Short mmCIF file of C-alpha atoms in Angstrom, two decimals:
data_model
loop_
_atom_site.label_atom_id
_atom_site.label_comp_id
_atom_site.label_asym_id
_atom_site.label_seq_id
_atom_site.Cartn_x
_atom_site.Cartn_y
_atom_site.Cartn_z
CA MET A 61 35.48 120.11 102.12
CA ILE A 62 33.50 118.34 99.44
CA PRO A 63 31.40 120.26 96.88
CA LYS A 64 29.30 118.33 94.38
CA ILE A 65 27.48 119.87 91.40
CA ILE A 66 24.05 118.56 90.37
CA LEU A 67 22.06 119.99 87.44
CA GLY A 68 18.28 120.07 87.18
CA LYS A 69 15.76 120.72 84.44
CA GLY A 70 12.01 120.96 84.02
CA ALA A 71 9.33 123.58 84.58
CA ARG A 72 9.24 123.03 88.35
CA ALA A 73 12.88 122.12 88.95
CA THR A 74 13.56 125.18 91.13
CA ARG A 75 10.41 124.72 93.21
CA ARG A 76 11.18 121.03 93.76
CA LEU A 77 14.69 121.85 94.92
CA ILE A 78 13.53 124.55 97.34
CA GLY A 79 10.92 122.14 98.70
CA TYR A 80 13.61 119.54 99.25
CA LEU A 81 15.97 122.00 100.93
CA TYR A 82 13.37 123.15 103.44
CA GLY A 83 11.48 119.88 103.90
CA PRO A 84 12.25 116.76 105.96
CA ASP A 85 14.27 113.95 104.44
CA SER A 86 14.33 110.20 105.03
CA ALA A 87 17.64 110.38 106.91
CA ASN A 88 16.51 113.27 109.15
CA ALA A 89 19.57 115.26 108.09
CA HIS A 90 17.67 118.52 107.51
CA ALA A 91 18.04 120.12 110.95
CA ASP A 92 16.92 123.76 111.13
CA PRO A 93 17.26 124.63 107.42
CA HIS A 94 17.75 128.38 106.96
CA LEU A 95 19.24 130.87 104.54
CA VAL A 96 22.83 131.98 105.18
CA ALA A 97 23.43 133.92 101.94
CA SER A 98 21.70 134.93 98.72
CA TRP A 99 22.32 136.86 95.50
CA ASN A 100 20.93 140.11 96.93
CA GLY A 101 21.50 139.59 100.65
CA PHE A 102 17.81 139.61 101.57
CA GLY A 103 16.06 136.72 99.82
CA PRO A 104 12.94 135.36 101.55
CA ASP A 105 13.78 132.63 104.07
CA PRO A 106 11.16 129.91 104.67
CA GLY A 107 13.18 128.77 107.69
CA ARG A 108 13.09 132.17 109.38
CA SER A 109 9.55 133.41 108.69
CA PRO A 110 7.56 132.17 111.72
CA ARG A 111 4.50 134.35 111.04
CA ARG A 112 4.02 133.17 107.46
CA ASN A 113 3.05 129.86 105.90
CA PRO A 114 6.40 128.18 105.07
CA LYS A 115 5.04 126.78 101.79
CA GLN A 116 4.08 130.25 100.62
CA VAL A 117 7.57 131.56 101.43
CA GLU A 118 9.07 128.62 99.53
CA ASP A 119 6.87 129.55 96.54
CA GLN A 120 8.06 133.16 96.79
CA LEU A 121 11.73 132.21 96.99
CA ALA A 122 11.46 129.81 94.04
CA ALA A 123 9.62 132.45 92.00
CA GLN A 124 12.31 135.05 92.66
CA LEU A 125 15.06 132.63 91.70
CA ASP A 126 13.17 131.67 88.53
CA GLN A 127 12.34 135.21 87.39
CA PRO A 128 15.26 135.56 84.90
CA VAL A 129 14.42 132.13 83.50
CA LYS A 130 10.74 132.99 83.04
CA MET A 131 11.65 136.24 81.27
CA LEU A 132 13.19 134.20 78.43
CA GLY A 133 10.01 132.21 77.84
CA ASP A 134 10.54 129.59 75.12
CA LYS A 135 14.16 130.67 74.74
CA ALA A 136 15.04 129.51 78.26
CA PRO A 137 17.66 126.73 78.45
CA THR A 138 16.60 123.15 79.11
CA THR A 139 18.82 122.90 82.17
CA THR A 140 17.86 125.68 84.54
CA VAL A 141 19.01 124.64 88.03
CA TRP A 142 22.54 124.47 89.48
CA HIS A 143 22.65 122.69 92.84
CA CYS A 144 25.85 122.34 94.84
CA PRO A 145 25.94 120.70 98.29
CA VAL A 146 29.13 121.63 100.20
CA ARG A 147 30.07 119.45 103.17
CA ALA A 148 32.81 119.79 105.78
CA ALA A 149 34.78 116.82 107.13
CA PRO A 150 33.58 115.22 110.39
CA GLU A 151 36.70 116.35 112.23
CA ASP A 152 36.41 119.99 111.08
CA PRO A 153 35.35 122.67 113.59
CA ILE A 154 31.73 123.85 113.45
CA LEU A 155 31.59 126.88 111.18
CA SER A 156 29.36 129.89 111.76
CA ASP A 157 26.61 131.05 109.41
CA ALA A 158 28.92 133.89 108.38
CA ASP A 159 31.67 131.39 107.50
CA TRP A 160 29.28 129.33 105.40
CA ALA A 161 27.99 132.50 103.70
CA ASP A 162 31.55 133.41 102.71
CA ILE A 163 32.15 129.85 101.46
CA ALA A 164 28.99 130.03 99.35
CA ARG A 165 30.02 133.34 97.76
CA ARG A 166 33.45 131.95 96.93
CA ILE A 167 31.96 128.79 95.39
CA VAL A 168 29.45 130.60 93.12
CA ALA A 169 32.17 133.05 92.05
CA ALA A 170 34.59 130.25 91.19
CA ALA A 171 31.90 128.37 89.25
CA GLY A 172 30.99 131.40 87.13
CA ILE A 173 27.49 131.51 88.60
CA ALA A 174 28.02 134.86 90.32
CA PRO A 175 31.49 136.37 89.76
CA GLU A 176 32.48 138.85 92.45
CA GLY A 177 31.16 142.35 91.72
CA ASP A 178 28.87 141.20 88.86
CA GLU A 179 25.47 142.73 89.66
CA GLU A 180 23.80 141.03 86.67
CA ALA A 181 24.92 137.53 87.64
CA CYS A 182 22.66 134.52 88.28
CA ARG A 183 20.38 134.44 91.29
CA TRP A 184 21.37 132.01 94.02
CA VAL A 185 20.80 131.09 97.65
CA ALA A 186 22.74 129.08 100.23
CA VAL A 187 20.70 127.02 102.70
CA ARG A 188 22.32 125.55 105.80
CA HIS A 189 20.92 122.14 106.73
CA ALA A 190 23.09 121.21 109.67
CA ASP A 191 26.38 122.07 111.37
CA ASP A 192 28.47 120.41 108.67
CA HIS A 193 26.97 121.41 105.31
CA ILE A 194 25.09 123.85 103.10
CA HIS A 195 23.28 123.59 99.78
CA ILE A 196 23.72 126.24 97.10
CA ALA A 197 20.82 126.59 94.66
CA ALA A 198 21.07 128.80 91.57
CA THR A 199 19.18 129.32 88.33
CA LEU A 200 21.18 129.24 85.11
CA VAL A 201 20.06 132.47 83.49
CA ARG A 202 21.74 135.74 84.42
CA GLN A 203 19.62 138.72 85.37
CA ASP A 204 20.59 140.35 82.06
CA GLY A 205 19.17 137.33 80.21
CA ARG A 206 22.49 135.80 79.21
CA ARG A 207 23.82 132.37 80.16
CA PRO A 208 26.56 132.14 82.80
CA ARG A 209 30.04 131.08 81.71
CA ARG A 210 30.54 127.85 83.62
CA ASP A 211 33.56 126.49 81.77
CA HIS A 212 34.93 123.55 83.77
CA ASP A 213 32.90 124.57 86.83
CA ILE A 214 33.44 121.20 88.54
CA ARG A 215 37.23 121.60 88.51
CA ALA A 216 37.01 125.29 89.39
CA VAL A 217 34.83 124.58 92.42
CA GLN A 218 37.16 121.81 93.59
CA ARG A 219 40.17 124.13 93.30
CA GLU A 220 38.36 126.80 95.31
CA ALA A 221 37.43 124.20 97.96
CA ARG A 222 41.11 123.35 98.39
CA LYS A 223 41.87 127.05 98.94
CA ILE A 224 39.01 127.37 101.45
CA GLU A 225 40.42 124.42 103.41
CA VAL A 226 43.74 126.22 103.75
CA ASP A 227 42.21 129.60 104.60
CA LEU A 228 39.88 128.21 107.30
CA GLY A 229 42.21 125.55 108.68
CA LEU A 230 39.97 122.65 107.61
CA ARG A 231 40.94 119.11 106.68
CA ARG A 232 42.81 119.28 103.40
CA LEU A 233 41.69 116.81 100.75
CA ASN A 234 43.87 115.59 97.93
CA SER A 235 43.60 117.37 94.60
CA GLY A 236 42.39 115.21 91.73
CA ASP A 237 43.27 115.12 88.04
CA GLY A 238 39.87 114.28 86.62
CA THR A 239 40.62 110.57 86.11
CA ALA A 240 38.70 109.19 89.09
CA ALA A 241 35.71 106.95 88.45
CA LYS A 242 32.30 108.47 89.12
CA ARG A 243 31.25 108.05 92.74
CA PRO A 244 27.87 106.56 93.70
CA THR A 245 25.17 109.18 94.18
CA SER A 246 23.41 109.80 97.50
CA LYS A 247 20.34 108.03 96.12
CA GLU A 248 22.43 104.98 95.27
CA HIS A 249 23.89 104.93 98.79
CA PHE A 250 20.44 105.25 100.39
CA LYS A 251 19.08 102.50 98.13
CA ALA A 252 21.91 100.13 99.13
CA LYS A 253 21.29 100.96 102.79
CA ARG A 254 17.56 100.23 102.47
CA GLN A 255 18.36 96.88 100.89
CA GLY A 256 20.86 95.99 103.62
CA GLN A 257 23.83 96.16 101.24
CA ASP A 258 27.25 97.53 102.17
CA THR A 259 28.12 98.33 98.56
CA THR A 260 26.16 100.16 95.88
CA THR A 261 25.17 98.55 92.60
CA ARG A 262 27.52 100.88 90.74
CA GLU A 263 30.52 99.68 92.79
CA VAL A 264 29.59 96.00 92.43
CA LEU A 265 29.26 96.33 88.66
CA ARG A 266 32.50 98.28 88.36
CA MET A 267 34.43 95.52 90.15
CA ARG A 268 32.82 92.75 88.09
CA VAL A 269 33.52 94.55 84.82
CA ARG A 270 37.14 95.17 85.86
CA ARG A 271 37.54 91.50 86.71
CA ALA A 272 36.06 90.48 83.37
CA VAL A 273 38.51 92.76 81.54
CA ALA A 274 41.43 91.35 83.53
CA ALA A 275 40.34 87.74 82.96
CA ALA A 276 39.46 87.97 79.25
CA SER A 277 41.71 87.63 76.24
CA SER A 278 39.08 88.65 73.67
CA GLU A 279 35.93 90.76 73.43
CA ALA A 280 33.70 87.70 73.19
CA GLU A 281 35.33 86.24 76.28
CA PHE A 282 34.87 89.55 78.12
CA PHE A 283 31.09 89.44 77.61
CA ALA A 284 30.98 85.73 78.43
CA VAL A 285 32.83 86.27 81.72
CA LEU A 286 30.48 89.12 82.63
CA GLU A 287 27.42 86.96 82.12
CA ALA A 288 29.04 84.07 84.01
CA THR A 289 29.46 86.33 87.05
CA GLY A 290 25.74 87.10 87.17
CA VAL A 291 25.70 90.39 85.27
CA ASP A 292 23.00 91.23 82.74
CA VAL A 293 24.60 92.64 79.58
CA ARG A 294 22.90 94.80 76.94
CA PRO A 295 25.11 95.50 73.88
CA LYS A 296 24.53 98.75 71.98
CA ALA A 297 24.47 98.20 68.22
CA GLY A 298 24.82 100.84 65.51
CA PRO A 299 22.82 101.00 62.25
CA SER A 300 25.36 98.68 60.64
CA GLY A 301 24.86 96.08 63.36
CA ASP A 302 28.33 96.63 64.81
CA ILE A 303 28.55 96.70 68.61
CA LEU A 304 29.39 100.26 69.66
CA GLY A 305 29.04 99.97 73.43
CA TYR A 306 27.38 98.08 76.23
CA SER A 307 25.38 98.51 79.43
CA VAL A 308 25.25 96.26 82.47
CA ALA A 309 22.77 95.67 85.28
CA LEU A 310 22.47 93.45 88.33
CA PRO A 311 19.54 91.01 88.29
CA GLY A 312 16.87 92.25 90.68
CA ASP A 313 18.14 95.83 90.81
CA LEU A 314 15.08 97.73 89.60
CA ASN A 315 13.96 101.35 89.44
CA LYS A 316 10.59 102.65 90.66
CA HIS A 317 8.97 101.48 87.41
CA GLY A 318 10.15 97.92 87.95
CA GLU A 319 12.74 98.16 85.17
CA PRO A 320 16.42 97.12 85.41
CA VAL A 321 18.85 99.91 86.32
CA TRP A 322 21.40 99.96 83.52
CA PHE A 323 24.90 101.47 83.68
CA SER A 324 26.98 102.03 80.56
CA GLY A 325 30.61 101.01 80.85
CA SER A 326 31.83 104.60 80.52
CA THR A 327 29.66 105.74 83.45
CA LEU A 328 31.24 103.08 85.67
CA ALA A 329 34.73 104.39 84.83
CA GLY A 330 36.34 106.14 81.92
CA ASP A 331 38.59 103.17 81.17
CA LEU A 332 35.65 100.73 81.05
CA SER A 333 34.08 102.04 77.85
CA LEU A 334 34.01 99.45 75.08
CA PRO A 335 36.61 101.26 72.89
CA LYS A 336 39.01 101.44 75.86
CA ILE A 337 38.42 97.78 76.70
CA ARG A 338 39.00 96.77 73.07
CA HIS A 339 42.28 98.66 73.05
CA ARG A 340 43.38 96.98 76.27
CA LEU A 341 42.46 93.50 75.04
CA THR A 342 44.26 94.05 71.74
CA ALA A 343 47.36 95.50 73.38
CA THR A 344 47.66 92.68 75.92
CA SER A 345 46.36 89.64 74.05
CA PRO A 346 48.58 86.59 74.64
CA GLU A 347 51.33 85.92 72.13
CA PRO A 348 51.57 82.43 70.58
CA VAL A 349 53.42 80.07 72.91
CA THR A 350 55.15 77.00 71.55
CA ALA A 351 57.11 75.87 74.58
CA ARG A 352 55.52 74.52 77.74
CA LEU A 353 54.73 77.36 80.15
CA ALA A 354 56.51 77.56 83.47
CA ASP A 355 54.62 77.61 86.78
CA PRO A 356 52.18 80.56 86.43
CA TRP A 357 52.67 81.59 90.07
CA HIS A 358 56.42 81.86 89.50
CA GLN A 359 55.87 83.80 86.28
CA ALA A 360 53.40 86.20 87.92
CA THR A 361 55.73 86.71 90.87
CA ALA A 362 58.74 87.34 88.65
CA ALA A 363 56.76 89.86 86.58
CA THR A 364 55.55 91.61 89.74
CA GLU A 365 59.08 91.71 91.13
CA ARG A 366 60.13 93.64 88.02
CA ILE A 367 57.53 96.38 88.56
CA PRO A 368 59.65 98.42 91.02
CA ASP A 369 62.45 98.54 88.45
CA HIS A 370 60.00 99.70 85.74
CA LEU A 371 58.68 102.39 88.08
CA THR A 372 62.18 103.54 89.01
CA HIS A 373 64.01 103.35 85.69
CA GLY A 374 61.36 102.96 82.95
CA ASP A 375 59.60 105.74 81.07
CA ASP A 376 56.23 106.99 82.30
CA GLN A 377 54.19 105.10 79.70
CA ILE A 378 55.72 101.76 80.67
CA ALA A 379 55.35 102.58 84.36
CA GLN A 380 51.66 103.40 83.88
CA GLY A 381 51.19 100.16 81.94
CA GLN A 382 52.71 98.19 84.81
CA LEU A 383 50.30 99.83 87.27
CA VAL A 384 47.34 98.89 85.09
CA ALA A 385 48.55 95.29 84.95
CA LEU A 386 49.15 95.22 88.70
CA GLY A 387 45.62 96.52 89.25
CA GLY A 388 44.24 93.78 87.01
CA ALA A 389 46.18 91.15 88.95
CA LEU A 390 44.84 92.44 92.26
CA ASP A 391 41.30 92.38 90.82
CA LEU A 392 41.64 88.66 90.07
CA LEU A 393 43.61 87.44 93.09
CA PRO A 394 40.56 87.19 95.41
CA LEU A 395 39.23 84.49 93.07
CA ALA A 396 42.34 82.38 93.73
CA ALA A 397 42.59 83.12 97.46
CA PRO A 398 41.30 81.22 100.50
CA ALA A 399 38.01 82.49 101.91
CA ALA A 400 39.68 84.06 104.96
CA ALA A 401 41.72 86.46 102.81
CA ARG A 402 39.20 87.37 100.11
CA SER A 403 37.63 90.32 101.88
CA GLU A 404 40.95 92.09 102.47
CA LEU A 405 42.13 91.35 98.93
CA GLU A 406 38.90 92.69 97.45
CA ARG A 407 39.25 95.86 99.49
CA ALA A 408 42.89 96.24 98.44
CA ALA A 409 41.94 95.83 94.78
CA ALA A 410 39.04 98.30 95.03
CA LEU A 411 41.31 100.93 96.59
CA PHE A 412 44.23 100.35 94.22
CA GLU A 413 41.88 100.85 91.28
CA ARG A 414 42.30 104.62 91.77
CA ALA A 415 46.08 104.21 91.58
CA THR A 416 45.86 102.56 88.15
CA ARG A 417 44.55 105.63 86.32
CA SER A 418 46.24 108.91 85.53
CA ARG A 419 46.54 111.18 82.51
CA ILE A 420 49.66 109.30 81.37
CA THR A 421 48.99 106.95 78.44
CA ALA A 422 49.78 103.38 79.45
CA ASP A 423 52.08 101.12 77.48
CA LEU A 424 49.99 98.00 78.00
CA ASP A 425 52.12 95.80 75.76
CA SER A 426 54.92 95.89 78.33
CA ALA A 427 52.79 94.02 80.87
CA ARG A 428 51.75 90.97 78.84
CA VAL A 429 53.53 88.45 81.06
CA LEU A 430 51.84 89.47 84.30
CA ARG A 431 48.43 89.59 82.69
CA ARG A 432 48.82 86.21 80.96
CA SER A 433 50.23 84.44 84.00
CA VAL A 434 47.43 85.60 86.32
CA GLN A 435 44.87 84.49 83.75
CA THR A 436 46.60 81.08 83.65
CA ILE A 437 46.39 80.84 87.44
CA LEU A 438 42.62 81.25 87.30
CA ARG A 439 42.33 78.61 84.59
CA THR A 440 44.50 76.15 86.54
CA PRO A 441 42.76 75.70 89.92
CA ALA A 442 45.10 72.87 90.94
CA ALA A 443 47.96 75.37 91.04
CA THR A 444 46.43 77.17 94.02
CA HIS A 445 46.06 74.23 96.41
CA ASP A 446 48.76 74.96 99.02
CA GLY A 447 48.72 78.78 99.08
CA ALA A 448 52.51 79.06 98.72
CA GLY A 449 52.25 80.62 95.26
CA LEU A 450 49.75 83.20 96.47
CA ALA A 451 51.90 84.09 99.48
CA MET A 452 54.92 84.50 97.21
CA LEU A 453 52.99 86.71 94.78
CA LEU A 454 51.50 88.84 97.56
CA ASP A 455 54.96 89.42 98.97
CA ALA A 456 56.07 90.80 95.61
CA ALA A 457 52.84 92.79 95.24
CA LEU A 458 53.41 94.51 98.60
CA ILE A 459 56.74 95.86 97.38
CA ALA A 460 55.24 96.83 94.00
CA VAL A 461 52.38 98.78 95.62
CA ALA A 462 54.85 100.57 97.90
CA PHE A 463 56.85 101.63 94.83
CA ALA A 464 53.60 102.66 93.11
CA LYS A 465 52.89 104.97 96.03
CA HIS A 466 56.34 106.55 95.68
CA TRP A 467 55.98 106.87 91.88
CA HIS A 468 52.68 108.71 92.22
CA ARG A 469 54.19 110.98 94.86
CA THR A 470 57.03 111.99 92.54
CA HIS A 471 54.44 112.76 89.82
CA GLN A 472 52.28 114.74 92.29
CA HIS A 473 49.32 112.37 91.86
CA ALA A 474 47.90 113.00 95.32
CA GLN A 475 44.75 110.88 95.05
CA GLN A 476 46.59 107.96 93.49
CA GLU A 477 49.30 108.11 96.14
CA ALA A 478 46.68 108.01 98.90
CA ALA A 479 44.89 105.11 97.20
CA ALA A 480 48.11 103.09 97.00
CA GLN A 481 48.79 103.71 100.69
CA GLN A 482 45.27 102.62 101.68
CA SER A 483 45.55 99.54 99.47
CA LEU A 484 48.85 98.65 101.10
CA VAL A 485 47.22 98.34 104.53
CA HIS A 486 44.67 95.76 103.34
CA LEU A 487 47.27 93.94 101.26
CA GLN A 488 49.51 93.53 104.32
CA THR A 489 46.61 92.03 106.29
CA ALA A 490 45.80 89.65 103.44
CA TYR A 491 49.44 88.59 103.18
CA THR A 492 49.49 87.67 106.87
CA GLN A 493 46.29 85.68 106.50
CA VAL A 494 47.74 83.75 103.56
CA ALA A 495 51.38 83.38 104.63
CA VAL A 496 50.94 82.21 108.24
CA PRO A 497 49.15 78.93 107.34
CA VAL A 498 51.70 78.31 104.58
CA LEU A 499 54.65 78.78 106.95
CA ASP A 500 52.96 76.61 109.58
CA GLY A 501 52.54 73.89 106.98
CA LEU A 502 56.20 74.09 106.02
CA ALA A 503 57.17 73.78 109.68
CA ARG A 504 55.11 70.61 110.01
CA ARG A 505 56.89 69.11 107.00
CA THR A 506 60.36 69.54 108.49
CA PRO A 507 62.57 66.59 107.40
CA GLY A 508 63.30 63.84 109.95
CA ILE A 509 66.74 63.18 111.48
CA GLN A 510 67.64 60.43 108.99
CA THR A 511 66.81 62.67 106.03
CA LYS A 512 68.87 65.48 107.52
CA GLN A 513 71.83 63.15 108.00
CA ARG A 514 71.62 62.03 104.37
CA TYR A 515 71.54 65.65 103.20
CA ALA A 516 74.50 66.38 105.52
CA ARG A 517 76.65 63.77 103.75
CA HIS A 518 75.78 65.30 100.36
CA LEU A 519 76.58 68.76 101.71
CA GLN A 520 79.99 67.67 103.02
CA GLN A 521 80.84 66.23 99.64
CA ALA A 522 79.64 69.30 97.72
CA VAL A 523 81.00 72.19 99.84
CA PRO A 524 83.34 70.75 102.50
CA GLU A 525 84.72 74.19 103.37
CA HIS A 526 81.27 75.46 104.49
CA ALA A 527 79.61 72.23 105.61
CA ASP A 528 80.50 72.37 109.31
CA ARG A 529 79.14 75.91 109.78
CA ILE A 530 75.90 75.13 107.94
CA LEU A 531 75.32 71.83 109.73
CA GLU A 532 75.89 73.42 113.12
CA ARG A 533 72.93 75.70 112.53
CA VAL A 534 70.76 72.97 111.00
CA PHE A 535 71.22 70.41 113.76
CA LYS A 536 70.96 72.99 116.52
CA GLY A 537 67.19 72.62 116.41
CA CYS A 538 67.13 68.82 116.14
#
């Protein structure tokens, strides 16, 4: 069961919301809208008043909801509307109006809108749109003129939803810890659908910003990579001229006024604000290297192979740092992968993103080698020509993600555990797509009989006690 809180303000905010709840929508999802519960048990219902003009009943309902707000006059709060859609899962049984009424009362009580037994609480209504969801609309002034106490109402409503799932035998969703990135809004989804896009602008920008962070070794390089990937960047400068933040937009993504739709880094994800990015770049900037670097694929694979040990035996800060680094590597791997595997790798990276964030502070310094080696791979295109390095790294990443899933389970990070499991499925598919051509290529390059005979003589000289057994297996397939 998914509740989502939306706040509204303005002189006609309540009337607009009631009009939306009882009117048609572009997706035709408003089937038989009607009241299932209200603050007093007998609020006017535009959906069940056949002998009256529905618009007049909507006006009456909005006016009754707004009455405590109007009583305050100029002292009324700016934000006056609390709107909470509550949706059941597709596989859940169809609930009755009475069930939905009980759910609505539990939600407004948990949120502090209308605590149980409080006769002076806020006014609210619950409108059922279809079999699978309701909308709760409330005004944010109590009937005694005071403001409701809505401390942490988002978390409180989510906790109550988990209890409702258990009580009614509904699909149980994973509890969160408040670290998830903000999801695209319904409007953003509808806009993407109208434009024939599978992904919203917010999700595209989040992935491109994450890739830029993973690929960059300095703040200037971060902004340069963003612009190189086709992202419009608008820095936010303070009075001193120092850059305090940034916003990004996709070219051609415009609002109704024909202006670019900008997203600040912090609204894409909490760890994509400029201060957080600066900390990450500083903590993981490459150390001076005097000796010639080894093969970056081997380095990245070796670093990834160490992640399970860090997750099993390291402290939590180091473990979290390794997960962040692994997430950055997965973000960049599609850029070094053959076209056939990119889609699955991109999906794996997008899903694993949730598994890289928790309330544990990450020790980013511990993951320098993985970060630096993956960056080197991208800057050395010739190193990716045969796919063997990628297959080797993906093999190590599969094991690391499996250990990440277990680590989150032991820490009771339910959402992160589920994300790691989902990522694992796409990573396994990508590994097959990459490894099969590599193994086929190795089979075609099998040494000829003369080469094998030469190696056999060397083997007999080097390890005579084992040579016969080894050669028997080698020449069996000749």
